[in-house]
Coordinates of C-alpha atoms in Angstrom, one line a residue:
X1347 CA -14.6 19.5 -0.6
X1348 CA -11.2 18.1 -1.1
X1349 CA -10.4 14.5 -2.3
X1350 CA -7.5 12.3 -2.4
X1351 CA -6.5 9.2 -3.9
X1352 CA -5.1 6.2 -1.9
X1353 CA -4.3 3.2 -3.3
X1354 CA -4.3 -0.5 -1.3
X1355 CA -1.5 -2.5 0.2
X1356 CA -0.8 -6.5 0.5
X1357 CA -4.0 -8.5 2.4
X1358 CA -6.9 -6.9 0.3
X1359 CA -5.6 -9.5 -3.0
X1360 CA -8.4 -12.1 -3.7
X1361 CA -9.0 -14.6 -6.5
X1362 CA -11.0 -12.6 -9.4
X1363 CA -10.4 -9.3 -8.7
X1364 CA -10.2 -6.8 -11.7
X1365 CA -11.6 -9.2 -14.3
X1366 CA -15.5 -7.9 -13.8
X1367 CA -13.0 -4.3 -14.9
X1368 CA -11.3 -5.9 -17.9
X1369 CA -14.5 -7.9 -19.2
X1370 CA -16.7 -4.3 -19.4
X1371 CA -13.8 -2.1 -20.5
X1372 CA -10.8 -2.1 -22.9
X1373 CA -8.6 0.7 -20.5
X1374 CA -8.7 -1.8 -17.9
X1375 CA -7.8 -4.3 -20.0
X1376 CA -4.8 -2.9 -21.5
X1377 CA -3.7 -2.3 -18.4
X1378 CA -3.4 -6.1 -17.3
X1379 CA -2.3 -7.0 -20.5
X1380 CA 0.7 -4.0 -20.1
X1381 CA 1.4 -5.9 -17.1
X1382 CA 1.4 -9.6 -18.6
X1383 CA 4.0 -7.9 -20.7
X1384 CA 5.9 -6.4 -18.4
X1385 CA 6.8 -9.5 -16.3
X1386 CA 6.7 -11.6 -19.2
X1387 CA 3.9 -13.8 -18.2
X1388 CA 0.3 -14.1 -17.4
X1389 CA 0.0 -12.6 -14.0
X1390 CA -3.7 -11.8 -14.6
X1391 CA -4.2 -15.4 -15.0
X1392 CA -3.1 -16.0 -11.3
X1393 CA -4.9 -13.0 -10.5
X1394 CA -8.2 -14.1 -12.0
X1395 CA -8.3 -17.6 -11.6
X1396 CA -6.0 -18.4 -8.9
X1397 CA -5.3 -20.6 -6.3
X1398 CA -5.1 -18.4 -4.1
X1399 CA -1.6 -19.5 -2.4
X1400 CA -0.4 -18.7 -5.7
X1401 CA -1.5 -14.8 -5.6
X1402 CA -0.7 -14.6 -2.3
X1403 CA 2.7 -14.7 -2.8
X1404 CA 4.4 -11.3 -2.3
X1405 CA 6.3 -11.7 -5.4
X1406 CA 2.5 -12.0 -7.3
X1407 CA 0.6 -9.8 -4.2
X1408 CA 2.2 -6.9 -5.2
X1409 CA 2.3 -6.2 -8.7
X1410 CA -1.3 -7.8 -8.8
X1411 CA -2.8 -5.4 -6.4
X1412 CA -1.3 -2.4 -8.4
X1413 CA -2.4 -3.8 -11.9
X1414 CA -6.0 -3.8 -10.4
X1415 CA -5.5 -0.3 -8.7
X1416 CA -4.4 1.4 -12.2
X1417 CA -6.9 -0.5 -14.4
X1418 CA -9.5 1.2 -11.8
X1419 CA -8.3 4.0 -12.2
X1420 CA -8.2 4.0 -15.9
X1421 CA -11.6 2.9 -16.1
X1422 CA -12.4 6.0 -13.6
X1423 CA -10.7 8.3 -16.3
X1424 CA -12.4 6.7 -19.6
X1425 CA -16.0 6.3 -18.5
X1426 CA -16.5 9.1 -15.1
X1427 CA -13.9 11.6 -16.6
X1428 CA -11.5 11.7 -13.7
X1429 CA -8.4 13.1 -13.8
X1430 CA -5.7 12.8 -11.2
X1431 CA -4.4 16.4 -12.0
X1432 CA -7.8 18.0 -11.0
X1433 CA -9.7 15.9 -8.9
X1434 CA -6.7 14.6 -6.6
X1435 CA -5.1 16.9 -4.1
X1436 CA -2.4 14.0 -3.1
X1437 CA -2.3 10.3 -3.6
X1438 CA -1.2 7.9 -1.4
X1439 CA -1.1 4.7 -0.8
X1440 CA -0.3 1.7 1.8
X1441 CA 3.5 -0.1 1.8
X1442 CA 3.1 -1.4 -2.0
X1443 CA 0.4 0.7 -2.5
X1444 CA 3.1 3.7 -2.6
X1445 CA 4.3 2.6 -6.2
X1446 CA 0.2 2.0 -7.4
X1447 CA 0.1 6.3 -6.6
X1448 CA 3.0 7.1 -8.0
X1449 CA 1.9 5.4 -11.1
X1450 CA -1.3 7.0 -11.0
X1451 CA 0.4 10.0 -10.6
X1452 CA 2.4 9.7 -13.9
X1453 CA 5.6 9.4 -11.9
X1454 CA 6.1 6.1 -12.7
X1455 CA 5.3 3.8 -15.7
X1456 CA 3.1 1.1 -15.4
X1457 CA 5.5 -1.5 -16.7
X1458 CA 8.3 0.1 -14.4
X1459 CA 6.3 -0.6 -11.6
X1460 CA 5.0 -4.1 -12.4
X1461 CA 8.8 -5.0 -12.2
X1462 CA 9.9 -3.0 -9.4
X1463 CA 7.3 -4.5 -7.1
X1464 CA 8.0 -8.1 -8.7
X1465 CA 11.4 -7.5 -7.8
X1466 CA 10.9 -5.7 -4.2
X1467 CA 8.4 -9.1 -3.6
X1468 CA 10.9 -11.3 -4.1
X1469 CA 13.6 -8.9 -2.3
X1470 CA 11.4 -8.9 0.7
X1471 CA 10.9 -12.5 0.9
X1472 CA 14.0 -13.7 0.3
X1473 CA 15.5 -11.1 3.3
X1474 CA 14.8 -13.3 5.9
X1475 CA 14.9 -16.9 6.1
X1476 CA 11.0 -18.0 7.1
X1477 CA 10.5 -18.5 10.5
X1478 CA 13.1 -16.2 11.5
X1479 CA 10.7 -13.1 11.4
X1480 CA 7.3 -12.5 12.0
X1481 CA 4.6 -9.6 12.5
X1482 CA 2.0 -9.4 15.2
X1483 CA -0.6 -7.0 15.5
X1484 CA -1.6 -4.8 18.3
X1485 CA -5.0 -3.3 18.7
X1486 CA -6.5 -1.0 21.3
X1487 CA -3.1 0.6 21.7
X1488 CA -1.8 4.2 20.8
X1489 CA 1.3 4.4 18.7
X1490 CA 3.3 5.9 21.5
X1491 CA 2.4 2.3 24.1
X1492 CA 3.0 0.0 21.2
X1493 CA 6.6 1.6 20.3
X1494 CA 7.4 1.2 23.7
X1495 CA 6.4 -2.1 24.1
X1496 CA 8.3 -2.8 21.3
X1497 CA 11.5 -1.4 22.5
X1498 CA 10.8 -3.6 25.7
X1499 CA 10.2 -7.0 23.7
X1500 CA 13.4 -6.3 21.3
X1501 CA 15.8 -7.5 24.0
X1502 CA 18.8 -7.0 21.7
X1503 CA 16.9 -8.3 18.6
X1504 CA 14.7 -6.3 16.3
X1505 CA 11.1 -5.5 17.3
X1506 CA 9.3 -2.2 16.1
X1507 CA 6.5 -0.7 14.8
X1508 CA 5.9 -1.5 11.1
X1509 CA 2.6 -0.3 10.6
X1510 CA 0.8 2.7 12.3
X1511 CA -2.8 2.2 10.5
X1512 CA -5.3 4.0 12.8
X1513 CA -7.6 3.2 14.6
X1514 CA -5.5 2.0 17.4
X1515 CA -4.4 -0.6 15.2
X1516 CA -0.2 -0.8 15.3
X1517 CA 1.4 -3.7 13.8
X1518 CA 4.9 -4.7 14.7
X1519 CA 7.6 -6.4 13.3
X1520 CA 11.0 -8.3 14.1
X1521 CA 12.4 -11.8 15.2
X1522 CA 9.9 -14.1 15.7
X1523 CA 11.0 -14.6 19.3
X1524 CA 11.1 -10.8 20.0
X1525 CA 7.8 -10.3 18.1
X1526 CA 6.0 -13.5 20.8
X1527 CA 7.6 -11.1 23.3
X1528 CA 5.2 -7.9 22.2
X1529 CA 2.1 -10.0 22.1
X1530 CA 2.7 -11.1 25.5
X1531 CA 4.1 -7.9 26.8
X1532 CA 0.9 -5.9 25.1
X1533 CA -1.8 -8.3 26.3
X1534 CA -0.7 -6.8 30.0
X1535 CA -0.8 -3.4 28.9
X1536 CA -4.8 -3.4 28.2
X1537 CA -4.4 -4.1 24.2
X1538 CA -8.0 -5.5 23.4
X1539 CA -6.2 -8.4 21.1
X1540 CA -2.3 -8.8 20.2
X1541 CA -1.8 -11.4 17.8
X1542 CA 0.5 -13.0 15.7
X1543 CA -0.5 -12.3 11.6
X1544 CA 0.1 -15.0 8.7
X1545 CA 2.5 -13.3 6.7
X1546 CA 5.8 -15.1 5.0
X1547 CA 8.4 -12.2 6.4
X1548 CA 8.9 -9.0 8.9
X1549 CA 8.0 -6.3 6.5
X1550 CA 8.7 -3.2 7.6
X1551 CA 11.3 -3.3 10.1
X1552 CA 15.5 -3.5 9.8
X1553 CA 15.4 -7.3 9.2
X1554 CA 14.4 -5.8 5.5
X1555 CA 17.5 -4.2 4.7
X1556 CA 18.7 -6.4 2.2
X1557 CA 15.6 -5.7 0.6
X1558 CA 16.0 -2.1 0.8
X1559 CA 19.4 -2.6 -0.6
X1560 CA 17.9 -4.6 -3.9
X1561 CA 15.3 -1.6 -3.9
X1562 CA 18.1 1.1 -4.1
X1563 CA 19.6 -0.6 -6.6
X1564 CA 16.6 -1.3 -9.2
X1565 CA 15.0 2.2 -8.6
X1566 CA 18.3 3.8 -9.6
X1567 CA 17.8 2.3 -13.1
X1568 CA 14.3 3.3 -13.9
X1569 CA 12.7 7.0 -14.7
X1570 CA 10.6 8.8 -12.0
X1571 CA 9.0 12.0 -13.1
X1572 CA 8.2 14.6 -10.5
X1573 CA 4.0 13.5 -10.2
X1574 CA 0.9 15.4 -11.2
X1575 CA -0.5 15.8 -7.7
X1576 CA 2.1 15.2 -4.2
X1577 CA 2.7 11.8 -3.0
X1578 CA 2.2 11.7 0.5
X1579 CA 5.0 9.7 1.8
X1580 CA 4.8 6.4 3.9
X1581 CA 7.8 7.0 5.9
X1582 CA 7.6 11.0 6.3
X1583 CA 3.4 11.6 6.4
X1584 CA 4.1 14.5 4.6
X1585 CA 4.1 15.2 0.7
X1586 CA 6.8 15.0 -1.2
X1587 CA 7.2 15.9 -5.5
X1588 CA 11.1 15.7 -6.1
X1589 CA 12.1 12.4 -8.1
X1590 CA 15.2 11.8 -6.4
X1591 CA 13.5 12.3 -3.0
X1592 CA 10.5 9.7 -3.8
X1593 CA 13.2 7.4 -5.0
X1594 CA 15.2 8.0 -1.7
X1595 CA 11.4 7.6 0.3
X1596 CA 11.0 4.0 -1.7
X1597 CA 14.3 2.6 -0.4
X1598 CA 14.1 4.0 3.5
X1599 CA 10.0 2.4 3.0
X1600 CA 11.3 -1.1 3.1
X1601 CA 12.8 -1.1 6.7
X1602 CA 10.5 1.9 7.9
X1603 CA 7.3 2.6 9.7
X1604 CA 4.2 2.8 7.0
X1605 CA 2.9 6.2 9.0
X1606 CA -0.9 5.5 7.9
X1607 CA -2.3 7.2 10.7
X1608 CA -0.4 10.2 10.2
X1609 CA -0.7 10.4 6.7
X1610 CA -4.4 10.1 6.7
X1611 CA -4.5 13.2 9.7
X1612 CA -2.6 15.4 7.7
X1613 CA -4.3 15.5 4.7
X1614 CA -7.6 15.5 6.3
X1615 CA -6.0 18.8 7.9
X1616 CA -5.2 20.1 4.3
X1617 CA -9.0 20.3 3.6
X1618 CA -9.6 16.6 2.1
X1619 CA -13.1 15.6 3.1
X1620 CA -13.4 13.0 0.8
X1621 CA -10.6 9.7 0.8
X1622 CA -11.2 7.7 -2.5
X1623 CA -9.5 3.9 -2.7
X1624 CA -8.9 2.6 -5.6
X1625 CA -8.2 -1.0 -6.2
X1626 CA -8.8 -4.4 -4.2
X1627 CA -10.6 -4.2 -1.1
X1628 CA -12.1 -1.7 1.3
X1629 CA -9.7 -2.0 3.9
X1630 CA -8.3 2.2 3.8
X1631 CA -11.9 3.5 3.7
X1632 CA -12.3 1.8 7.0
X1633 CA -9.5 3.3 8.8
X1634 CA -9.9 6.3 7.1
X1635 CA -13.5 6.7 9.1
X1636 CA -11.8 5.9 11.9
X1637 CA -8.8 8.0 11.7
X1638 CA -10.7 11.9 10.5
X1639 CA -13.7 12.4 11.8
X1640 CA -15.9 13.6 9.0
X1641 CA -13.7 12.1 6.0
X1642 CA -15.9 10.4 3.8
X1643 CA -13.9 7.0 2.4
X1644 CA -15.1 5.4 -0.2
X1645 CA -14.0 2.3 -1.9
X1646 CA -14.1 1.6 -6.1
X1647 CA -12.7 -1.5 -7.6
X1648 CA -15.8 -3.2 -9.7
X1649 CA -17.9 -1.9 -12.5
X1650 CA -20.6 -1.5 -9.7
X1651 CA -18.8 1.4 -8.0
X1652 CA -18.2 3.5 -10.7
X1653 CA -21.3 5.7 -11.0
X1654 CA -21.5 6.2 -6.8
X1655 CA -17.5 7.4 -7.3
X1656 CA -18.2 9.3 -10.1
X1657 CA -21.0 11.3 -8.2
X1658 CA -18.8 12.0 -5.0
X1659 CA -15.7 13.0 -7.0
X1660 CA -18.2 15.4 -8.8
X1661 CA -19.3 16.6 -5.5
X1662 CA -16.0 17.4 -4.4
X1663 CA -14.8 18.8 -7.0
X1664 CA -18.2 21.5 -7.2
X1665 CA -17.0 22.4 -3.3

């Protein structure tokens, strides 16, 4: 049996997480405090002790969620004797969740990362003025309906599909007024729910492109090393190990479809049984049962999960 690493995007943050991590083990905590450093400040105290409007914030979201994904991970090495190299056929991750594999994958530095997702939070937010954009989500639909619904619904503004996640789950993304269109257009095509979703911008979609422009711009300064395992690309669902492509992949992310979906079937049809996600939440594991049929996700982000991870990851790697 074949496992791969996949690493969570924005919406599974909550106050606390990754401090049960860096109370029981020193490798997590280095990893916040590399981090803290970074960014020159005390993210983990947001992190760990809130409010929670605070780490919501993109700018906060998304290096938080990939300080918690690599100081899982490091605890996964120190005490279960993991190792990317061997027990990963890719890694892959969700919209942010793309730089938390890469750094798992050694192609990026921790403290690179931390400030290329501060920076690409605040790119993204500051993109498009609020209430100019918004996202809505579609569910009950195929990828195929909800594209063309949101070709219908741009009417000469942007609408399209930001998120393919599975499980006939397809989020779009655009002007707000093109986006109301979708809902309303999809509710007559036999979605089972199309609603509007509380974010601050229109990830995902061409509104972004300034951020994509601030992306190209800070990823050209920093070193990417060709990673230990594939990463399987957002934007391509298809793996990818050339530094200058992954940093080409990053930019085109920004404005682009997160190919979930996609991503998930093809490495399910490279062999991987087992879908590991490591981090905040359990919100991959979920679509990944809905996505392969057979695929075994499994979530690990608190001391408590360590030994049931440890054992499946030992499982796959025996075949």
């Amino acid at each position: 049996m074949t496992a791969a690493f996949t690493f969570p995007g924005q919406g599974s943050q909550a106050v606390g997480m990754g401090k049960a991590l860096a109370d029981a083990f020193p490798a997590a905590r280095a990893v916040f405090d590399e981090v803290d450093a970074a960014l020159g400040e005390k993210l983990t105290a947001i992190i760990w002790d809130g409010p929670a409007e605070t780490l919501q914030l993109t700018e906060n979201a998304q290096p938080a969620l990939m300080a918690v994904s690599l100081a899982t991970l490091r605890v996964l090495e120190s005490e279960a004797g993991v190792s990317v190299a061997r027990d990963a056929a890719f890694v892959a991750g969700h919209s942010l969740g793309e730089y938390s594999a890469l750094a798992a994958a050694g192609a990026l530095s921790i403290s690179d990362t931390a400030r290329l997702l501060r920076t690409r939070g605040r790119a993204m937010q500051k993109a498009v003025p609020v209430g100019v954009g918004a996202m809505a989500a579609l569910l009950g639909l195929d990828y195929d309906t909800a594209v063309a619904i949101a070709a219908e619904a741009a009417q000469g503004q942007v609408c399209g599909a930001a998120n393919d996640n599975g499980g006939g789950q397809v989020v779009v993304s655009g002007n707000t007024e093109a986006v109301d269109r979708a809902v309303e257009i999809a509710k007559g095509r036999g979605a089972k729910r199309a609603m509007l979703l509380p974010v601050s911008a229109p990830f995902h979609c061409a509104l972004m492109q300034p951020a994509a422009d601030a992306m190209a711009e800070a990823l050209a300064g920093v070193t990417i090393n060709a990673p230990l395992v594939p990463l399987v690309a957002n934007v391509l669902a298809a793996p990818i190990i050339s530094p200058d492509e992954i940093r080409r992949r990053l930019v085109e992310q920004v404005t682009g479809t997160v190919r979930w979906r996609e991503s998930v079937t093809f490495m399910a049809g490279q062999g991987v049984k087992l879908f590991v996600e490591i981090g905040a939440g359990k919100v991959l594991s979920g679509l990944v049962r809905r996505i392969a049929d057979g695929a075994i996700g499994t979530a690990v982000g608190s001391p408590n999960d360590i030994a049931g991870v440890k054992d499946a990851i030992a499982a796959a790697r025996a075949g």
